[in-house]
């Protein structure tokens, strides 16, 4: 949205991906705690996000922060997780609120 309105900032380029990660981790943690999704899915999301953040931090400490650009597949993955979370929250979910293990 910021890009659309040409309001991008350096702060936004760092905080937006972190906000996406915080959203998915919080939502899927709640889902796992309630038994809606299996714990292995939460672990997979956590490991992936931790690896991305650690990799970005390593690149930043080596002066290569400018080279950090998300791959299109990463954006698709985040979108799929957010859509899945919304779908699982929907009363129309045919799984009776449970993700197949």
GROMACS .gro file of N, CA and C in nm:
model
  303
    1UNK      N    1   0.082  -0.117   0.000
    1UNK     CA    2   0.000   0.000   0.000
    1UNK      C    3   0.088   0.126   0.000
    2UNK      N    4   0.192   0.122   0.081
    2UNK     CA    5   0.281   0.238   0.086
    2UNK      C    6   0.347   0.261  -0.050
    3UNK      N    7   0.381   0.152  -0.116
    3UNK     CA    8   0.441   0.164  -0.248
    3UNK      C    9   0.342   0.224  -0.348
    4UNK      N   10   0.216   0.185  -0.337
    4UNK     CA   11   0.113   0.236  -0.427
    4UNK      C   12   0.099   0.388  -0.412
    5UNK      N   13   0.102   0.435  -0.288
    5UNK     CA   14   0.088   0.578  -0.263
    5UNK      C   15   0.223   0.650  -0.260
    6UNK      N   16   0.329   0.578  -0.295
    6UNK     CA   17   0.465   0.633  -0.298
    6UNK      C   18   0.503   0.694  -0.164
    7UNK      N   19   0.470   0.621  -0.057
    7UNK     CA   20   0.499   0.665   0.079
    7UNK      C   21   0.596   0.569   0.150
    8UNK      N   22   0.674   0.496   0.074
    8UNK     CA   23   0.767   0.400   0.132
    8UNK      C   24   0.873   0.468   0.216
    9UNK      N   25   0.919   0.396   0.318
    9UNK     CA   26   1.025   0.448   0.403
    9UNK      C   27   1.120   0.333   0.438
   10UNK      N   28   1.234   0.369   0.484
   10UNK     CA   29   1.331   0.268   0.524
   10UNK      C   30   1.278   0.188   0.643
   11UNK      N   31   1.215   0.259   0.736
   11UNK     CA   32   1.154   0.193   0.852
   11UNK      C   33   1.049   0.092   0.807
   12UNK      N   34   0.967   0.131   0.712
   12UNK     CA   35   0.862   0.043   0.662
   12UNK      C   36   0.914  -0.082   0.596
   13UNK      N   37   1.029  -0.070   0.528
   13UNK     CA   38   1.085  -0.188   0.462
   13UNK      C   39   1.131  -0.293   0.563
   14UNK      N   40   1.162  -0.250   0.686
   14UNK     CA   41   1.202  -0.345   0.790
   14UNK      C   42   1.083  -0.393   0.871
   15UNK      N   43   0.993  -0.302   0.903
   15UNK     CA   44   0.884  -0.337   0.994
   15UNK      C   45   0.774  -0.419   0.925
   16UNK      N   46   0.750  -0.398   0.797
   16UNK     CA   47   0.642  -0.469   0.728
   16UNK      C   48   0.664  -0.621   0.728
   17UNK      N   49   0.782  -0.671   0.689
   17UNK     CA   50   0.801  -0.816   0.695
   17UNK      C   51   0.795  -0.870   0.838
   18UNK      N   52   0.844  -0.792   0.935
   18UNK     CA   53   0.837  -0.837   1.074
   18UNK      C   54   0.692  -0.843   1.122
   19UNK      N   55   0.611  -0.749   1.078
   19UNK     CA   56   0.469  -0.751   1.115
   19UNK      C   57   0.400  -0.872   1.054
   20UNK      N   58   0.434  -0.906   0.930
   20UNK     CA   59   0.377  -1.025   0.867
   20UNK      C   60   0.414  -1.151   0.945
   21UNK      N   61   0.539  -1.159   0.986
   21UNK     CA   62   0.586  -1.275   1.061
   21UNK      C   63   0.519  -1.280   1.198
   22UNK      N   64   0.508  -1.167   1.265
   22UNK     CA   65   0.442  -1.163   1.396
   22UNK      C   66   0.296  -1.206   1.384
   23UNK      N   67   0.229  -1.161   1.280
   23UNK     CA   68   0.089  -1.198   1.258
   23UNK      C   69   0.075  -1.349   1.240
   24UNK      N   70   0.152  -1.405   1.149
   24UNK     CA   71   0.138  -1.548   1.123
   24UNK      C   72   0.178  -1.632   1.245
   25UNK      N   73   0.283  -1.592   1.316
   25UNK     CA   74   0.325  -1.668   1.434
   25UNK      C   75   0.219  -1.660   1.543
   26UNK      N   76   0.165  -1.541   1.567
   26UNK     CA   77   0.063  -1.526   1.671
   26UNK      C   78  -0.063  -1.606   1.638
   27UNK      N   79  -0.110  -1.595   1.516
   27UNK     CA   80  -0.234  -1.663   1.477
   27UNK      C   81  -0.215  -1.814   1.480
   28UNK      N   82  -0.106  -1.863   1.422
   28UNK     CA   83  -0.087  -2.008   1.419
   28UNK      C   84  -0.049  -2.065   1.554
   29UNK      N   85   0.010  -1.984   1.644
   29UNK     CA   86   0.033  -2.028   1.783
   29UNK      C   87  -0.100  -2.049   1.853
   30UNK      N   88  -0.192  -1.954   1.833
   30UNK     CA   89  -0.326  -1.969   1.892
   30UNK      C   90  -0.398  -2.090   1.834
   31UNK      N   91  -0.387  -2.108   1.703
   31UNK     CA   92  -0.450  -2.225   1.640
   31UNK      C   93  -0.392  -2.355   1.694
   32UNK      N   94  -0.260  -2.361   1.709
   32UNK     CA   95  -0.196  -2.483   1.759
   32UNK      C   96  -0.235  -2.508   1.905
   33UNK      N   97  -0.241  -2.402   1.985
   33UNK     CA   98  -0.279  -2.417   2.125
   33UNK      C   99  -0.423  -2.468   2.138
   34UNK      N  100  -0.507  -2.431   2.045
   34UNK     CA  101  -0.648  -2.473   2.048
   34UNK      C  102  -0.670  -2.605   1.974
   35UNK      N  103  -0.565  -2.659   1.912
   35UNK     CA  104  -0.577  -2.785   1.841
   35UNK      C  105  -0.636  -2.773   1.701
   36UNK      N  106  -0.642  -2.652   1.650
   36UNK     CA  107  -0.699  -2.631   1.516
   36UNK      C  108  -0.600  -2.672   1.409
   37UNK      N  109  -0.473  -2.645   1.430
   37UNK     CA  110  -0.368  -2.690   1.338
   37UNK      C  111  -0.270  -2.776   1.416
   38UNK      N  112  -0.203  -2.868   1.351
   38UNK     CA  113  -0.105  -2.951   1.421
   38UNK      C  114   0.018  -2.868   1.461
   39UNK      N  115   0.082  -2.909   1.567
   39UNK     CA  116   0.199  -2.837   1.618
   39UNK      C  117   0.311  -2.836   1.514
   40UNK      N  118   0.323  -2.941   1.434
   40UNK     CA  119   0.431  -2.945   1.335
   40UNK      C  120   0.421  -2.830   1.236
   41UNK      N  121   0.298  -2.786   1.206
   41UNK     CA  122   0.282  -2.673   1.114
   41UNK      C  123   0.334  -2.545   1.179
   42UNK      N  124   0.303  -2.526   1.307
   42UNK     CA  125   0.355  -2.410   1.379
   42UNK      C  126   0.507  -2.414   1.384
   43UNK      N  127   0.565  -2.530   1.411
   43UNK     CA  128   0.711  -2.543   1.417
   43UNK      C  129   0.773  -2.509   1.281
   44UNK      N  130   0.712  -2.557   1.175
   44UNK     CA  131   0.759  -2.527   1.040
   44UNK      C  132   0.760  -2.376   1.014
   45UNK      N  133   0.651  -2.309   1.052
   45UNK     CA  134   0.641  -2.164   1.033
   45UNK      C  135   0.747  -2.093   1.117
   46UNK      N  136   0.764  -2.135   1.243
   46UNK     CA  137   0.863  -2.073   1.331
   46UNK      C  138   1.005  -2.089   1.279
   47UNK      N  139   1.040  -2.210   1.238
   47UNK     CA  140   1.175  -2.236   1.187
   47UNK      C  141   1.203  -2.153   1.062
   48UNK      N  142   1.107  -2.149   0.972
   48UNK     CA  143   1.123  -2.070   0.850
   48UNK      C  144   1.144  -1.923   0.882
   49UNK      N  145   1.059  -1.868   0.968
   49UNK     CA  146   1.068  -1.726   1.000
   49UNK      C  147   1.195  -1.691   1.077
   50UNK      N  148   1.235  -1.778   1.169
   50UNK     CA  149   1.360  -1.755   1.242
   50UNK      C  150   1.478  -1.759   1.146
   51UNK      N  151   1.480  -1.854   1.054
   51UNK     CA  152   1.589  -1.862   0.957
   51UNK      C  153   1.596  -1.737   0.871
   52UNK      N  154   1.481  -1.684   0.830
   52UNK     CA  155   1.479  -1.563   0.749
   52UNK      C  156   1.532  -1.444   0.827
   53UNK      N  157   1.486  -1.429   0.952
   53UNK     CA  158   1.530  -1.315   1.034
   53UNK      C  159   1.679  -1.325   1.065
   54UNK      N  160   1.726  -1.443   1.100
   54UNK     CA  161   1.870  -1.460   1.129
   54UNK      C  162   1.953  -1.433   1.004
   55UNK      N  163   1.908  -1.482   0.891
   55UNK     CA  164   1.980  -1.456   0.766
   55UNK      C  165   1.985  -1.308   0.732
   56UNK      N  166   1.874  -1.239   0.752
   56UNK     CA  167   1.870  -1.095   0.725
   56UNK      C  168   1.962  -1.020   0.821
   57UNK      N  169   1.964  -1.063   0.947
   57UNK     CA  170   2.053  -0.997   1.044
   57UNK      C  171   2.199  -1.020   1.009
   58UNK      N  172   2.232  -1.141   0.966
   58UNK     CA  173   2.371  -1.169   0.926
   58UNK      C  174   2.411  -1.083   0.806
   59UNK      N  175   2.322  -1.072   0.710
   59UNK     CA  176   2.352  -0.989   0.593
   59UNK      C  177   2.368  -0.842   0.633
   60UNK      N  178   2.286  -0.796   0.725
   60UNK     CA  179   2.294  -0.656   0.769
   60UNK      C  180   2.423  -0.629   0.843
   61UNK      N  181   2.468  -0.724   0.925
   61UNK     CA  182   2.593  -0.704   0.999
   61UNK      C  183   2.715  -0.706   0.906
   62UNK      N  184   2.700  -0.767   0.791
   62UNK     CA  185   2.811  -0.771   0.694
   62UNK      C  186   2.800  -0.660   0.590
   63UNK      N  187   2.707  -0.568   0.613
   63UNK     CA  188   2.694  -0.454   0.523
   63UNK      C  189   2.620  -0.482   0.394
   64UNK      N  190   2.548  -0.591   0.391
   64UNK     CA  191   2.477  -0.626   0.268
   64UNK      C  192   2.326  -0.612   0.286
   65UNK      N  193   2.283  -0.525   0.377
   65UNK     CA  194   2.139  -0.508   0.402
   65UNK      C  195   2.066  -0.460   0.276
   66UNK      N  196   2.135  -0.383   0.193
   66UNK     CA  197   2.073  -0.332   0.070
   66UNK      C  198   2.037  -0.445  -0.025
   67UNK      N  199   2.100  -0.561  -0.011
   67UNK     CA  200   2.079  -0.673  -0.104
   67UNK      C  201   1.962  -0.763  -0.061
   68UNK      N  202   1.901  -0.732   0.053
   68UNK     CA  203   1.791  -0.815   0.102
   68UNK      C  204   1.664  -0.779   0.028
   69UNK      N  205   1.618  -0.870  -0.052
   69UNK     CA  206   1.494  -0.853  -0.129
   69UNK      C  207   1.414  -0.982  -0.118
   70UNK      N  208   1.286  -0.973  -0.085
   70UNK     CA  209   1.207  -1.097  -0.076
   70UNK      C  210   1.183  -1.158  -0.214
   71UNK      N  211   1.188  -1.288  -0.217
   71UNK     CA  212   1.156  -1.359  -0.341
   71UNK      C  213   1.005  -1.362  -0.358
   72UNK      N  214   0.958  -1.369  -0.481
   72UNK     CA  215   0.812  -1.377  -0.504
   72UNK      C  216   0.748  -1.495  -0.432
   73UNK      N  217   0.818  -1.608  -0.423
   73UNK     CA  218   0.761  -1.725  -0.356
   73UNK      C  219   0.739  -1.697  -0.208
   74UNK      N  220   0.823  -1.613  -0.149
   74UNK     CA  221   0.807  -1.577  -0.008
   74UNK      C  222   0.680  -1.495   0.013
   75UNK      N  223   0.654  -1.405  -0.080
   75UNK     CA  224   0.532  -1.325  -0.071
   75UNK      C  225   0.409  -1.413  -0.091
   76UNK      N  226   0.417  -1.509  -0.182
   76UNK     CA  227   0.307  -1.602  -0.205
   76UNK      C  228   0.284  -1.686  -0.080
   77UNK      N  229   0.392  -1.733  -0.018
   77UNK     CA  230   0.381  -1.814   0.103
   77UNK      C  231   0.311  -1.737   0.214
   78UNK      N  232   0.350  -1.612   0.236
   78UNK     CA  233   0.286  -1.530   0.339
   78UNK      C  234   0.138  -1.510   0.308
   79UNK      N  235   0.107  -1.483   0.183
   79UNK     CA  236  -0.033  -1.464   0.143
   79UNK      C  237  -0.114  -1.592   0.167
   80UNK      N  238  -0.056  -1.707   0.136
   80UNK     CA  239  -0.126  -1.834   0.157
   80UNK      C  240  -0.151  -1.858   0.305
   81UNK      N  241  -0.053  -1.827   0.390
   81UNK     CA  242  -0.071  -1.845   0.534
   81UNK      C  243  -0.181  -1.754   0.588
   82UNK      N  244  -0.186  -1.631   0.541
   82UNK     CA  245  -0.288  -1.538   0.587
   82UNK      C  246  -0.427  -1.582   0.539
   83UNK      N  247  -0.435  -1.626   0.413
   83UNK     CA  248  -0.563  -1.676   0.361
   83UNK      C  249  -0.606  -1.802   0.437
   84UNK      N  250  -0.513  -1.892   0.465
   84UNK     CA  251  -0.544  -2.013   0.542
   84UNK      C  252  -0.596  -1.976   0.680
   85UNK      N  253  -0.533  -1.880   0.745
   85UNK     CA  254  -0.578  -1.836   0.877
   85UNK      C  255  -0.720  -1.781   0.870
   86UNK      N  256  -0.747  -1.699   0.772
   86UNK     CA  257  -0.881  -1.646   0.755
   86UNK      C  258  -0.983  -1.754   0.728
   87UNK      N  259  -0.945  -1.851   0.646
   87UNK     CA  260  -1.034  -1.961   0.612
   87UNK      C  261  -1.064  -2.047   0.735
   88UNK      N  262  -0.961  -2.072   0.816
   88UNK     CA  263  -0.981  -2.152   0.937
   88UNK      C  264  -1.069  -2.079   1.039
   89UNK      N  265  -1.068  -1.947   1.036
   89UNK     CA  266  -1.154  -1.868   1.126
   89UNK      C  267  -1.298  -1.863   1.077
   90UNK      N  268  -1.319  -1.895   0.952
   90UNK     CA  269  -1.451  -1.884   0.892
   90UNK      C  270  -1.545  -1.993   0.945
   91UNK      N  271  -1.669  -1.956   0.973
   91UNK     CA  272  -1.765  -2.059   1.016
   91UNK      C  273  -1.803  -2.154   0.903
   92UNK      N  274  -1.767  -2.118   0.781
   92UNK     CA  275  -1.799  -2.201   0.665
   92UNK      C  276  -1.694  -2.309   0.637
   93UNK      N  277  -1.590  -2.316   0.720
   93UNK     CA  278  -1.484  -2.414   0.700
   93UNK      C  279  -1.541  -2.555   0.713
   94UNK      N  280  -1.527  -2.638   0.610
   94UNK     CA  281  -1.586  -2.772   0.615
   94UNK      C  282  -1.511  -2.869   0.706
   95UNK      N  283  -1.406  -2.825   0.772
   95UNK     CA  284  -1.327  -2.913   0.857
   95UNK      C  285  -1.370  -2.910   1.002
   96UNK      N  286  -1.482  -2.844   1.030
   96UNK     CA  287  -1.530  -2.828   1.168
   96UNK      C  288  -1.424  -2.764   1.256
   97UNK      N  289  -1.353  -2.666   1.200
   97UNK     CA  290  -1.254  -2.594   1.277
   97UNK      C  291  -1.125  -2.668   1.301
   98UNK      N  292  -1.101  -2.775   1.230
   98UNK     CA  293  -0.978  -2.851   1.251
   98UNK      C  294  -0.906  -2.871   1.118
   99UNK      N  295  -0.775  -2.855   1.123
   99UNK     CA  296  -0.688  -2.876   1.008
   99UNK      C  297  -0.652  -3.024   1.005
  100UNK      N  298  -0.656  -3.088   0.890
  100UNK     CA  299  -0.622  -3.231   0.889
  100UNK      C  300  -0.475  -3.254   0.923
  101UNK      N  301  -0.451  -3.340   1.018
  101UNK     CA  302  -0.314  -3.370   1.060
  101UNK      C  303  -0.257  -3.465   0.962
   0.00000   0.00000   0.00000
